[in-house]
Amino acid sequence: MRYVDGFRLPGAAKALTQELARLGDALGPRRVKLMEVCGSHTMAIARYGLKDLLPANVRLVSGPGCPVCVTDPGYVDAALALAERGAALATFGDMLRVPGSRGSLADARAAGADVRVFYSPVQALEWAEAEPDQAWVVLAVGFETTAAPLAALALEIRRRGLGNVTLLTATKTVPPALDALVADPALAIDGFLCPAHVSAIIGARAYLPYAEEHGRACVVAGFEPLDVLYGVKGLLEQLVAGVARVDNQYERVVRWEGNPAAQRAIARVFVPVDAPWRGLGVVPASGLALGPGLADLDASVRFERPVTAGRVNPACRCGDVLKGVIEPAECRLFGAPCVPERPLGPCMVSSEGSCAAAWRYSGRGAR
Amino acid sequence: MSQDDRITMAHGGGGRASRQLIEEEIARRVGGTALRGLPDAATLVAPSGGLVFSTDSFVVQPLEFPGGNIGHLAVHGTVNDVAVAGGRPLWLSLGLILEEGLPLAVLRRVLDAVAGAARACDVEIVTGDTKVVPRGQCDGMYVNTAGVGAALPTLALDPRSVTVGDRVLVSGSLGDHGMAVMCAREGFELANAPRSDTGPVHRLVAAAAAFGHGVRFMRDPTRGGLAAVLDETVEGLAVGVRLEEAHLPRSGPARAVAELLGVDLLHVACEGRVVAFCAPEVAPEVLRAWRALPEGHGAVDIGAVVAEPGRVTLATLAGGRRVVDVPVGELLPRIC
């Protein structure tokens, strides 16, 4: 644990907090909004109460960075349809509560569907080998960090010649979503705290357009509390200096060019497709589908059940919450009917999403 | 019966095989004086001053895990529920539901654990019941225990007596049981795997009882972990709890697994810990008394009762503060 504890030292946090206060003062009357793009940053910020440590004129807004939360209801509907046809579903645990149009995987499991939670997608292959007569569908959800191991998984299915495993893909890439966000003139975000593990794959250089073309400060930061505080400090320094560039403050994991081997594996297995994001709508070329040579591993092809866009309550304003345009409570659905137990948009699906957090801190949630 | 034998439907049929199972395997191991005659009910002499009565069912998978098995849990779970309600545990019932095909060797290890744990807790198993269900209708075995204890006269435990300024104490590290079972269930092979903390807390409760009304309320943080117990305790009250992350006791192995899986140890079950709300003047004394016992040597003061109605917060190592809420559902490994 010493490799973790070093990034949680109270003394260092205090020094950084003082530095943040100084930078907050240096901003003068200006109020700034920073977006943490990645769900794991959101989790760390919540877990360590880091919002308390920011200057009053600096706000963190949670971005679209949880791949599970932005999964379209239509994807969940398709997974449930495959389960109804007898497929066993293998999934990451946090997909279980994500609502489809007619309920979640957890609801389906309670009703008898075979839904199993893995810790690593490779476990699905062990299950499939142990039950060769059972059709298995791996719910391939995730960003670049997960896309790389999913690419390896697809190649391994092929190598082992497993005929009973397919992938239902809702794999996504982060830059197209950021492209969609910065293209909106209403976007009230001054800087991006860029993802840690996603950047380990795609490299810090992936954020150059947001700094150079869109003038947003960008800092790649790690997930430990000191990493996050240090990242915010980097963003404020850029804002105080009136510059926008990409700083990589997570050099112990992230390289400027990323991980070329993982990039090659992703390119070998997947092709970009337009994909729906809960809360953002369809984002061009933001999805990863299995490439032409691997179409037989695509569950939607094998089962002839294409994934179609699901229906989200049109009044849901998660897109505006994500962009920092409105506060969660300004959404008409906030609190009724949209609550953490029955979430509609991604900001409520994630336990630490902006809406779920706002709900809890309002004192109305928690139990 | 030989070591390779398995439970068959005949063992639940009420005939000779049933009797043999109960007499030779169960009663021989766990039977106290009252059970010796295989009664369907025990006749007991009630202590004066009131009774504490509790029941709990045990369905843990796998049946055996580092640090214990379902037999230990079945005794400790009910003993602890009786204890934290302010009782001195006296008697247990033991209900077994066995799946056809259960290896007899497993049953024997579980029964030995029940017997050993009961002895260590000074409780007697006075009545019981055994059923066998066809293969597939239960997962190896389920156990139910009910327990009766004598109410400790000096304790008046009531969450409504919790007052601003009270201290919150916990008797040892958090979440070891839940993490041990999760690792065993998922087959994680770790060099330094977490071990269940399954164990009795009745001696800790008895030690606290010496401080009378200065001990306001106690609970054992099982399902939902410390977070659930604290949240339930202050729900609807005019007070809340403020925890200090720096003081939370966490074992290295449980912490390592929790970090890896993105699980918050505040949400993970313990099976041998007790949380006590104590008046500030008695809290150091309770801690001293707890630390003198082997099951309380890791006891610490983890926070204070504050004037924040119904809310539990954590002052984090980083210097921030967050709300500690209960998990919505089961603990799940996260993708992010």
XYZ file of C-alpha atoms in Angstrom:
703
model
C 0.000 0.000 0.000
C 2.979 2.341 0.271
C 2.627 3.095 -3.441
C -0.852 4.384 -2.720
C -0.322 6.102 0.614
C 2.357 8.349 -0.839
C -0.323 10.010 -2.940
C -2.603 10.638 0.027
C -0.261 12.420 2.418
C -2.259 14.909 4.496
C 0.655 17.349 4.739
C 1.109 17.476 0.985
C -2.646 17.902 0.489
C -2.613 20.854 2.835
C 0.238 22.529 0.960
C -1.576 22.007 -2.355
C -4.805 23.364 -0.893
C -3.013 26.541 0.151
C -1.541 26.819 -3.328
C -5.036 26.425 -4.825
C -6.350 29.195 -2.561
C -3.574 31.472 -3.762
C -4.430 30.702 -7.393
C -8.109 31.268 -6.680
C -7.248 34.750 -5.390
C -5.077 35.364 -8.438
C -8.104 34.739 -10.657
C -9.688 37.784 -9.084
C -13.453 38.118 -9.532
C -13.462 35.513 -12.311
C -15.438 32.337 -11.614
C -14.188 29.253 -13.451
C -15.651 25.856 -14.205
C -13.419 22.860 -14.754
C -14.647 19.541 -16.065
C -13.255 16.279 -14.803
C -13.800 14.200 -17.902
C -13.326 10.809 -16.313
C -15.603 8.884 -13.965
C -12.701 7.718 -11.819
C -11.774 11.333 -11.180
C -15.364 11.958 -10.166
C -15.145 9.019 -7.767
C -11.868 10.234 -6.259
C -13.180 13.790 -5.872
C -16.227 12.476 -4.030
C -14.386 9.889 -1.963
C -11.851 12.354 -0.628
C -14.180 15.321 -0.395
C -11.902 17.319 -2.686
C -14.517 19.887 -3.715
C -14.219 21.293 -0.186
C -10.594 22.105 -0.862
C -11.180 24.271 -3.927
C -11.342 28.065 -3.845
C -14.905 29.423 -3.804
C -14.586 30.725 -7.384
C -13.523 27.347 -8.832
C -16.090 24.677 -9.575
C -15.625 21.130 -10.778
C -18.253 19.764 -13.137
C -18.504 16.034 -13.820
C -18.088 15.180 -17.482
C -19.336 12.267 -19.553
C -16.479 10.109 -18.322
C -18.187 6.989 -17.042
C -18.663 4.553 -19.920
C -21.369 2.700 -18.043
C -23.377 5.802 -17.249
C -23.449 6.974 -20.852
C -24.570 3.595 -22.171
C -27.731 4.104 -24.183
C -30.895 2.386 -22.952
C -31.164 0.726 -26.373
C -27.988 -1.207 -25.617
C -29.400 -2.542 -22.361
C -32.605 -3.437 -24.229
C -30.586 -5.415 -26.783
C -28.673 -7.255 -24.041
C -31.935 -8.175 -22.348
C -33.348 -9.393 -25.654
C -30.351 -11.710 -26.069
C -30.847 -13.013 -22.528
C -34.465 -13.731 -23.386
C -33.203 -15.847 -26.265
C -31.183 -17.914 -23.830
C -27.801 -16.234 -23.927
C -25.853 -15.942 -20.699
C -24.585 -12.382 -20.233
C -21.120 -11.691 -18.831
C -20.623 -8.127 -17.626
C -18.784 -5.637 -15.465
C -20.627 -5.211 -12.191
C -21.601 -1.585 -12.533
C -23.610 -2.287 -15.731
C -26.160 -4.132 -13.608
C -28.143 -1.092 -12.491
C -28.031 0.875 -15.730
C -31.606 1.294 -16.881
C -32.861 0.212 -20.276
C -36.265 1.130 -21.641
C -37.809 -1.822 -19.824
C -35.614 -2.320 -16.809
C -32.016 -3.130 -15.977
C -29.822 -6.219 -16.057
C -30.382 -6.535 -12.308
C -34.144 -6.618 -12.912
C -33.673 -9.263 -15.609
C -31.443 -11.357 -13.371
C -34.075 -11.302 -10.646
C -36.586 -12.494 -13.252
C -34.379 -15.447 -14.153
C -31.941 -14.196 -16.794
C -28.416 -15.622 -16.555
C -26.309 -12.520 -15.860
C -22.833 -13.051 -14.419
C -20.423 -10.431 -13.175
C -16.742 -10.682 -14.051
C -13.764 -8.911 -12.561
C -11.837 -9.301 -15.789
C -13.405 -10.029 -19.197
C -11.076 -13.039 -19.516
C -13.213 -14.816 -16.914
C -15.971 -14.995 -19.521
C -13.768 -17.279 -21.605
C -13.317 -19.650 -18.680
C -17.089 -19.762 -18.204
C -17.633 -20.330 -21.913
C -15.141 -23.186 -21.960
C -16.735 -24.725 -18.874
C -20.220 -24.544 -20.464
C -19.625 -25.146 -24.176
C -23.311 -25.678 -24.984
C -24.283 -22.297 -23.591
C -24.183 -19.177 -25.757
C -22.234 -16.423 -23.951
C -22.418 -12.723 -24.673
C -19.756 -10.424 -23.231
C -21.115 -6.930 -22.648
C -18.256 -4.972 -24.167
C -18.670 -1.584 -22.528
C -15.864 0.831 -21.792
C -13.573 3.526 -23.070
C -10.117 3.084 -24.592
C -8.787 1.614 -21.341
C -11.234 -1.250 -21.653
C -11.229 -1.357 -25.450
C -7.635 -2.593 -25.431
C -8.315 -5.666 -23.262
C -11.588 -6.251 -25.141
C -9.597 -6.261 -28.381
C -7.277 -8.840 -26.850
C -10.334 -10.805 -25.746
C -11.768 -10.894 -29.270
C -8.452 -12.125 -30.637
C -8.265 -14.743 -27.891
C -11.776 -16.011 -28.667
C -10.622 -16.438 -32.233
C -7.346 -18.092 -31.184
C -9.086 -20.606 -28.927
C -11.735 -21.205 -31.556
C -14.565 -20.615 -29.099
C -17.800 -20.717 -31.065
C -20.078 -19.935 -28.158
C -18.834 -16.465 -27.166
C -19.756 -13.190 -28.819
C -19.381 -9.522 -27.877
C -22.164 -6.979 -27.715
C -20.249 -3.759 -28.187
C -20.960 -0.329 -26.783
C -17.287 0.479 -26.535
C -16.576 4.184 -26.869
C -13.735 6.627 -27.358
C -13.347 9.832 -25.393
C -12.039 12.421 -27.899
C -15.163 12.442 -30.114
C -17.301 13.203 -27.050
C -14.992 16.062 -26.124
C -15.223 17.241 -29.731
C -19.008 17.310 -29.400
C -18.792 19.221 -26.106
C -16.374 21.902 -27.315
C -18.343 22.354 -30.545
C -21.239 23.697 -28.470
C -20.855 27.465 -28.066
C -22.881 27.221 -24.848
C -20.201 25.074 -23.200
C -19.271 26.925 -20.025
C -16.095 24.999 -19.229
C -12.729 26.695 -18.868
C -10.524 23.644 -18.610
C -10.458 19.881 -18.741
C -8.988 17.582 -16.136
C -8.161 14.880 -18.670
C -8.563 11.165 -17.927
C -5.752 9.128 -16.424
C -6.085 5.585 -17.698
C -7.717 6.500 -20.998
C -4.730 8.755 -21.607
C -2.365 5.878 -20.868
C -3.769 4.349 -24.073
C -4.378 7.372 -26.312
C -1.571 9.593 -24.990
C -1.614 13.138 -23.652
C -1.233 14.486 -27.178
C -4.846 13.507 -27.910
C -5.991 16.657 -26.111
C -3.978 19.108 -28.194
C -6.983 20.252 -30.286
C -8.937 21.299 -27.186
C -6.087 23.500 -26.054
C -4.871 24.791 -29.396
C -8.111 25.100 -31.353
C -10.637 25.631 -28.576
C -8.544 27.462 -26.008
C -9.330 25.176 -23.079
C -6.723 24.423 -20.458
C -5.947 20.687 -20.366
C -4.134 18.695 -17.687
C -3.762 14.921 -17.606
C -3.930 13.881 -13.944
C -3.943 10.666 -11.923
C -6.661 9.324 -9.630
C -5.148 9.715 -6.199
C -6.255 12.747 -4.164
C -2.908 14.497 -4.498
C -2.960 13.825 -8.254
C -6.348 15.500 -8.573
C -5.393 18.523 -6.486
C -2.155 18.842 -8.427
C -4.106 18.606 -11.681
C -6.499 21.355 -10.632
C -3.511 23.451 -9.628
C -2.090 22.964 -13.124
C -5.365 24.059 -14.704
C -5.618 27.162 -12.513
C -2.037 28.079 -13.327
C -2.896 28.027 -17.026
C -6.047 30.083 -16.437
C -4.218 32.646 -14.303
C -1.497 32.927 -16.940
C -4.099 33.154 -19.706
C -2.695 30.228 -21.662
C -4.189 26.963 -22.881
C -1.948 23.960 -23.359
C -1.782 20.256 -22.564
C 0.185 19.415 -19.423
C 0.845 15.803 -18.529
C 0.984 15.590 -14.742
C 0.577 11.813 -14.713
C 3.889 10.946 -16.282
C 4.337 7.920 -14.072
C 1.641 6.216 -16.183
C 0.843 8.351 -19.234
C 3.173 8.987 -22.145
C 2.752 11.788 -24.650
C 2.137 9.283 -27.456
C 0.232 6.773 -25.291
C 0.557 3.023 -25.646
C 1.186 2.158 -29.308
C 0.725 -1.607 -28.802
C -2.724 -1.042 -27.282
C -3.596 1.430 -30.039
C -2.623 -1.173 -32.656
C -4.725 -3.875 -30.960
C -7.748 -1.567 -30.905
C -7.232 -0.611 -34.557
C -6.871 -4.261 -35.531
C -10.127 -5.346 -33.918
C -12.439 -2.347 -33.946
C -13.690 0.219 -36.417
C -15.153 3.622 -35.469
C -18.931 3.980 -35.749
C -21.432 6.649 -34.762
C -22.696 5.852 -31.287
C -25.446 7.098 -28.990
C -24.415 8.496 -25.607
C -27.013 8.766 -22.920
C -27.341 12.466 -22.278
C -25.394 13.603 -25.350
C -27.217 11.902 -28.210
C -25.469 10.327 -31.179
C -21.803 11.349 -31.336
C -20.116 10.805 -34.730
C -17.379 8.155 -34.850
C -17.369 7.795 -31.064
C -18.168 4.076 -30.920
C -16.052 1.026 -31.580
C -17.647 -1.857 -33.475
C -15.966 -5.135 -34.369
C -14.206 -4.817 -37.705
C -15.233 -6.651 -40.883
C -13.026 -9.705 -40.245
C -14.574 -10.261 -36.841
C -18.252 -9.706 -37.589
C -19.025 -13.291 -36.584
C -17.999 -12.391 -33.014
C -20.570 -9.593 -32.958
C -23.535 -10.686 -30.851
C -25.908 -8.373 -32.703
C -24.933 -10.109 -35.959
C -24.924 -13.639 -34.531
C -28.335 -13.191 -32.926
C -29.645 -10.923 -35.686
C -30.633 -8.374 -33.060
C -29.229 -4.966 -33.970
C -28.789 -2.441 -31.195
C -31.234 0.366 -31.838
C -31.363 3.680 -30.057
C -33.411 3.490 -26.892
C -35.767 6.106 -25.634
C -34.659 8.504 -22.932
C -37.147 10.901 -21.409
C -36.867 13.914 -23.739
C -37.034 16.257 -20.763
C -33.728 14.838 -19.453
C -31.158 17.647 -19.435
C -28.056 15.640 -18.558
C -26.393 17.053 -21.662
C -26.743 20.570 -20.246
C -25.610 19.407 -16.801
C -22.561 17.774 -18.385
C -21.734 20.963 -20.233
C -22.038 23.022 -17.077
C -24.911 25.003 -18.586
C -27.397 24.217 -15.799
C -27.321 22.891 -12.245
C -28.879 19.464 -11.604
C -31.794 20.932 -9.667
C -32.731 23.057 -12.691
C -33.712 19.907 -14.591
C -37.453 19.321 -14.444
C -36.928 15.575 -13.816
C -34.498 15.994 -10.908
C -35.933 14.278 -7.851
C -39.137 13.221 -9.562
C -39.088 10.925 -11.366
C -35.283 10.832 -11.702
C -33.699 9.536 -8.473
C -30.671 7.283 -7.828
C -32.858 4.198 -7.399
C -34.604 4.846 -10.760
C -32.139 6.987 -12.683
C -32.935 8.368 -16.142
C -29.797 10.190 -17.234
C -26.102 9.373 -16.819
C -25.609 12.046 -14.176
C -28.005 10.154 -11.920
C -26.953 6.631 -13.022
C -23.447 7.043 -11.651
C -23.462 7.076 -7.866
C -21.071 10.016 -8.068
C -22.560 11.696 -11.127
C -23.456 15.376 -10.786
C -27.152 14.713 -10.247
C -26.729 11.778 -7.841
C -24.251 13.789 -5.792
C -26.503 16.846 -5.798
C -29.406 14.659 -4.714
C -27.434 13.151 -1.863
C -25.992 16.425 -0.633
C -29.431 18.000 -0.726
C -30.212 15.691 2.177
C -33.035 14.069 0.282
C -31.094 11.002 -0.784
C -28.637 8.834 1.088
C -31.150 6.286 2.226
C -20.375 -43.166 8.097
C -17.098 -42.883 6.249
C -15.159 -39.774 5.333
C -16.129 -40.009 1.636
C -19.847 -40.182 2.380
C -22.255 -37.550 1.196
C -25.596 -36.373 2.480
C -28.455 -38.257 0.812
C -32.198 -37.716 0.853
C -32.407 -40.638 3.286
C -30.673 -38.487 5.891
C -33.705 -36.262 5.917
C -36.322 -38.991 5.690
C -36.921 -39.362 9.403
C -35.821 -42.992 9.494
C -32.705 -44.741 10.689
C -30.339 -42.711 8.502
C -31.769 -39.465 9.891
C -31.350 -40.609 13.435
C -27.821 -41.800 12.757
C -26.880 -38.443 11.210
C -28.301 -36.492 14.108
C -26.934 -38.692 16.865
C -23.528 -39.565 15.468
C -22.642 -36.438 13.614
C -24.627 -33.516 14.966
C -25.588 -34.088 18.594
C -22.273 -35.769 19.368
C -20.472 -32.635 18.259
C -22.667 -29.757 19.281
C -25.021 -31.230 21.865
C -25.019 -29.815 25.365
C -26.908 -31.331 28.227
C -30.288 -30.179 26.993
C -29.753 -31.531 23.466
C -28.667 -34.946 24.551
C -32.173 -36.352 24.490
C -32.723 -34.943 20.935
C -35.664 -32.779 21.935
C -37.658 -30.775 19.417
C -37.859 -28.131 22.084
C -35.743 -27.246 25.090
C -37.155 -26.454 28.500
C -35.012 -23.806 30.147
C -35.051 -21.785 33.319
C -35.390 -18.108 32.454
C -32.984 -15.702 34.143
C -34.534 -12.882 36.096
C -34.339 -9.419 34.585
C -35.561 -10.050 31.114
C -34.491 -11.854 27.943
C -32.911 -10.816 24.665
C -33.956 -12.954 21.698
C -32.609 -12.907 18.138
C -32.442 -15.037 15.010
C -30.289 -15.004 11.897
C -29.868 -17.169 8.796
C -26.568 -17.912 7.091
C -26.238 -18.557 3.371
C -22.610 -17.563 2.765
C -20.795 -18.792 -0.341
C -18.308 -20.392 -0.234
C -19.121 -22.349 2.927
C -15.484 -22.191 3.971
C -13.219 -19.132 3.598
C -9.966 -17.862 5.098
C -10.590 -17.283 8.777
C -13.645 -19.463 9.250
C -16.680 -21.200 7.837
C -20.461 -20.943 7.909
C -20.477 -22.692 11.295
C -18.426 -19.964 12.960
C -20.664 -17.325 11.382
C -23.849 -19.042 12.531
C -22.747 -18.924 16.156
C -21.014 -15.538 16.137
C -23.774 -13.841 14.135
C -26.511 -14.624 16.602
C -24.335 -14.338 19.699
C -23.313 -10.867 18.511
C -26.862 -9.789 17.739
C -27.935 -10.804 21.249
C -24.860 -9.167 22.756
C -25.165 -5.772 21.061
C -28.811 -5.636 22.076
C -27.502 -5.688 25.641
C -27.764 -9.405 26.375
C -25.473 -12.050 27.776
C -25.908 -14.936 25.295
C -26.987 -18.198 26.893
C -28.671 -20.574 24.458
C -28.808 -21.186 20.734
C -30.957 -23.273 18.452
C -29.339 -24.743 15.344
C -31.333 -25.281 12.155
C -29.548 -26.992 9.276
C -30.761 -27.211 5.697
C -28.478 -29.586 3.839
C -28.289 -30.128 0.102
C -28.295 -33.689 -1.142
C -24.705 -34.510 -2.097
C -23.022 -32.289 0.512
C -19.753 -34.024 1.462
C -19.943 -35.312 4.999
C -16.422 -34.021 5.578
C -17.651 -30.460 4.980
C -20.590 -30.928 7.337
C -18.227 -32.248 10.001
C -15.920 -29.264 9.701
C -18.877 -26.898 9.948
C -20.289 -28.704 12.980
C -16.886 -28.704 14.664
C -16.751 -24.963 14.047
C -20.230 -24.532 15.550
C -19.199 -26.558 18.611
C -15.901 -24.727 19.075
C -17.444 -21.294 18.615
C -20.292 -22.086 21.014
C -17.813 -23.262 23.632
C -15.712 -20.153 23.208
C -18.823 -17.995 23.571
C -20.043 -19.943 26.576
C -23.395 -20.653 24.940
C -25.188 -23.966 24.741
C -26.973 -25.364 21.726
C -30.187 -26.592 23.242
C -32.407 -27.548 20.333
C -32.142 -28.009 16.621
C -33.583 -29.248 13.384
C -32.137 -30.795 10.253
C -33.675 -30.977 6.788
C -32.270 -32.365 3.558
C -33.378 -30.854 0.235
C -32.803 -32.326 -3.260
C -29.672 -31.357 -5.130
C -29.976 -27.876 -6.618
C -32.482 -26.602 -4.071
C -29.882 -25.038 -1.812
C -26.227 -24.155 -2.138
C -24.466 -26.845 -0.062
C -26.005 -25.896 3.214
C -27.885 -23.120 4.941
C -27.836 -22.575 8.672
C -30.249 -20.762 10.952
C -29.573 -19.996 14.566
C -31.780 -18.327 17.124
C -30.332 -17.142 20.389
C -31.592 -16.215 23.833
C -29.636 -14.138 26.305
C -30.093 -12.540 29.683
C -30.496 -8.771 29.561
C -27.502 -7.052 31.155
C -29.022 -4.910 33.917
C -26.590 -1.984 33.680
C -27.106 -1.254 29.989
C -29.870 0.938 28.587
C -29.008 0.981 24.901
C -31.055 3.379 22.846
C -29.997 5.385 19.781
C -32.132 8.279 21.007
C -29.770 8.703 23.958
C -26.876 9.503 21.583
C -25.777 13.078 22.310
C -23.596 15.697 20.603
C -20.042 15.238 21.833
C -20.336 11.465 22.264
C -17.482 9.425 20.816
C -17.814 6.613 18.279
C -15.645 3.572 18.949
C -15.012 0.478 16.861
C -13.401 -2.681 18.230
C -11.154 -3.545 15.277
C -10.381 -3.336 11.573
C -13.187 -2.853 9.066
C -14.373 -5.076 6.259
C -12.069 -8.082 6.652
C -14.915 -10.591 6.539
C -16.534 -9.213 3.415
C -13.263 -8.962 1.529
C -12.177 -12.481 2.618
C -15.431 -13.970 1.361
C -15.317 -11.981 -1.883
C -11.765 -13.180 -2.589
C -12.692 -16.782 -1.771
C -15.855 -16.638 -3.873
C -14.151 -15.196 -6.926
C -11.092 -17.414 -6.590
C -8.600 -14.531 -6.381
C -5.227 -16.037 -5.660
C -3.407 -13.575 -3.449
C -0.196 -13.988 -1.519
C -1.604 -12.064 1.416
C -5.360 -12.688 1.255
C -7.724 -11.046 3.742
C -8.989 -13.235 6.592
C -12.493 -13.057 7.987
C -12.761 -11.365 11.353
C -15.598 -13.717 12.368
C -15.636 -13.786 16.153
C -17.747 -13.012 19.195
C -18.241 -9.522 20.611
C -20.139 -10.464 23.772
C -17.101 -9.998 26.001
C -16.603 -6.532 24.491
C -20.230 -5.711 25.254
C -19.887 -7.049 28.784
C -16.750 -4.957 29.277
C -18.613 -1.866 28.071
C -21.552 -2.674 30.339
C -19.383 -1.763 33.324
C -19.738 1.867 32.221
C -23.516 1.792 32.449
C -25.466 4.592 30.850
C -22.291 6.193 29.516
C -22.552 3.584 26.769
C -25.475 4.879 24.701
C -25.828 2.404 21.889
C -24.024 -0.503 20.229
C -24.290 -2.367 16.955
C -22.263 -4.929 15.053
C -21.421 -3.648 11.565
C -22.333 -6.656 9.441
C -24.122 -6.264 6.075
C -23.652 -2.776 4.674
C -20.634 -2.301 6.951
C -19.921 0.570 9.278
C -21.633 3.020 6.905
C -24.990 1.245 7.116
C -24.855 0.891 10.901
C -24.015 4.543 11.462
C -26.559 5.763 8.921
C -29.302 3.637 10.472
C -28.383 4.744 13.970
C -28.630 8.480 13.295
C -31.541 8.289 10.872
C -34.319 10.516 12.128
C -32.178 11.839 14.996
C -31.174 15.452 15.629
C -27.514 14.365 15.596
C -25.060 12.946 13.087
C -21.602 11.416 13.041
C -18.319 12.837 11.841
C -15.669 10.183 11.180
C -11.924 10.770 10.822
C -10.474 8.813 7.910
C -7.031 8.926 9.529
C -8.383 6.913 12.472
C -10.343 4.250 10.617
C -8.786 0.851 11.353
C -8.169 -1.133 8.167
C -6.046 -4.225 7.717
C -3.451 -4.254 4.954
C -4.904 -7.229 3.032
C -8.510 -5.956 3.120
C -7.384 -2.484 2.075
C -5.337 -3.830 -0.810
C -8.255 -5.833 -2.220
C -10.701 -2.987 -1.686
C -8.415 -0.572 -3.545
C -8.044 -3.042 -6.380
C -11.783 -3.583 -6.776
C -12.882 -0.018 -6.092
C -14.846 -1.081 -3.027
C -15.219 1.233 -0.034
C -14.349 -0.700 3.154
C -16.909 1.418 5.015
C -19.533 -0.597 3.092
C -18.028 -4.020 3.714
C -19.271 -6.456 6.342
C -17.448 -7.339 9.546
C -18.467 -10.399 11.573
C -16.533 -9.849 14.761
C -16.625 -6.141 15.430
C -18.774 -3.847 17.515
C -19.408 -0.126 17.243
C -20.262 1.806 20.386
C -21.509 5.339 20.955
C -20.118 6.451 24.311
C -20.215 9.557 26.460
C -16.878 11.378 26.091
C -15.955 10.817 29.726
C -16.247 7.023 29.509
C -14.960 6.511 25.938
C -11.252 6.262 26.895
C -12.155 3.801 29.650
C -14.199 1.647 27.271
C -11.318 1.683 24.799
C -8.893 0.607 27.514
C -11.183 -2.226 28.583
C -11.652 -3.363 24.983
C -7.942 -3.276 24.175
C -7.297 -5.552 27.129
C -9.264 -8.286 25.358
C -7.780 -10.157 22.378
C -10.850 -9.434 20.230
C -10.573 -5.727 21.055
C -6.867 -5.107 20.792
C -7.406 -3.076 17.597
C -10.114 -0.854 19.122
C -10.009 2.836 18.238
C -11.959 6.059 18.541
C -13.066 6.885 14.988
C -15.121 10.025 15.369
C -17.655 12.124 17.179
C -21.364 12.740 17.358
C -22.099 16.190 15.927
C -25.117 18.448 15.546
C -25.890 17.493 11.951
C -29.261 15.791 11.864
C -29.180 12.283 10.431
C -25.953 12.734 8.518
C -22.729 10.736 8.586
C -19.646 12.441 7.146
C -15.996 11.576 6.814
C -13.126 14.032 7.244
C -10.766 12.637 4.628
C -6.996 12.288 4.749
C -6.777 14.854 1.976
C -8.482 17.391 4.214
C -11.894 17.322 2.531
C -15.184 16.070 3.803
C -17.750 13.765 2.286
C -21.097 12.214 3.067
C -20.929 8.530 4.009
C -24.051 6.965 2.599
C -25.333 3.430 2.361
C -24.724 1.482 -0.833
C -27.768 1.321 -3.100
C -27.479 -2.409 -3.688
C -24.945 -5.199 -3.629
C -21.225 -4.407 -3.740
C -20.100 -4.629 -7.343
C -16.728 -4.433 -8.966
C -16.585 -1.262 -10.997
C -15.277 -0.644 -14.469
C -14.216 2.790 -13.300
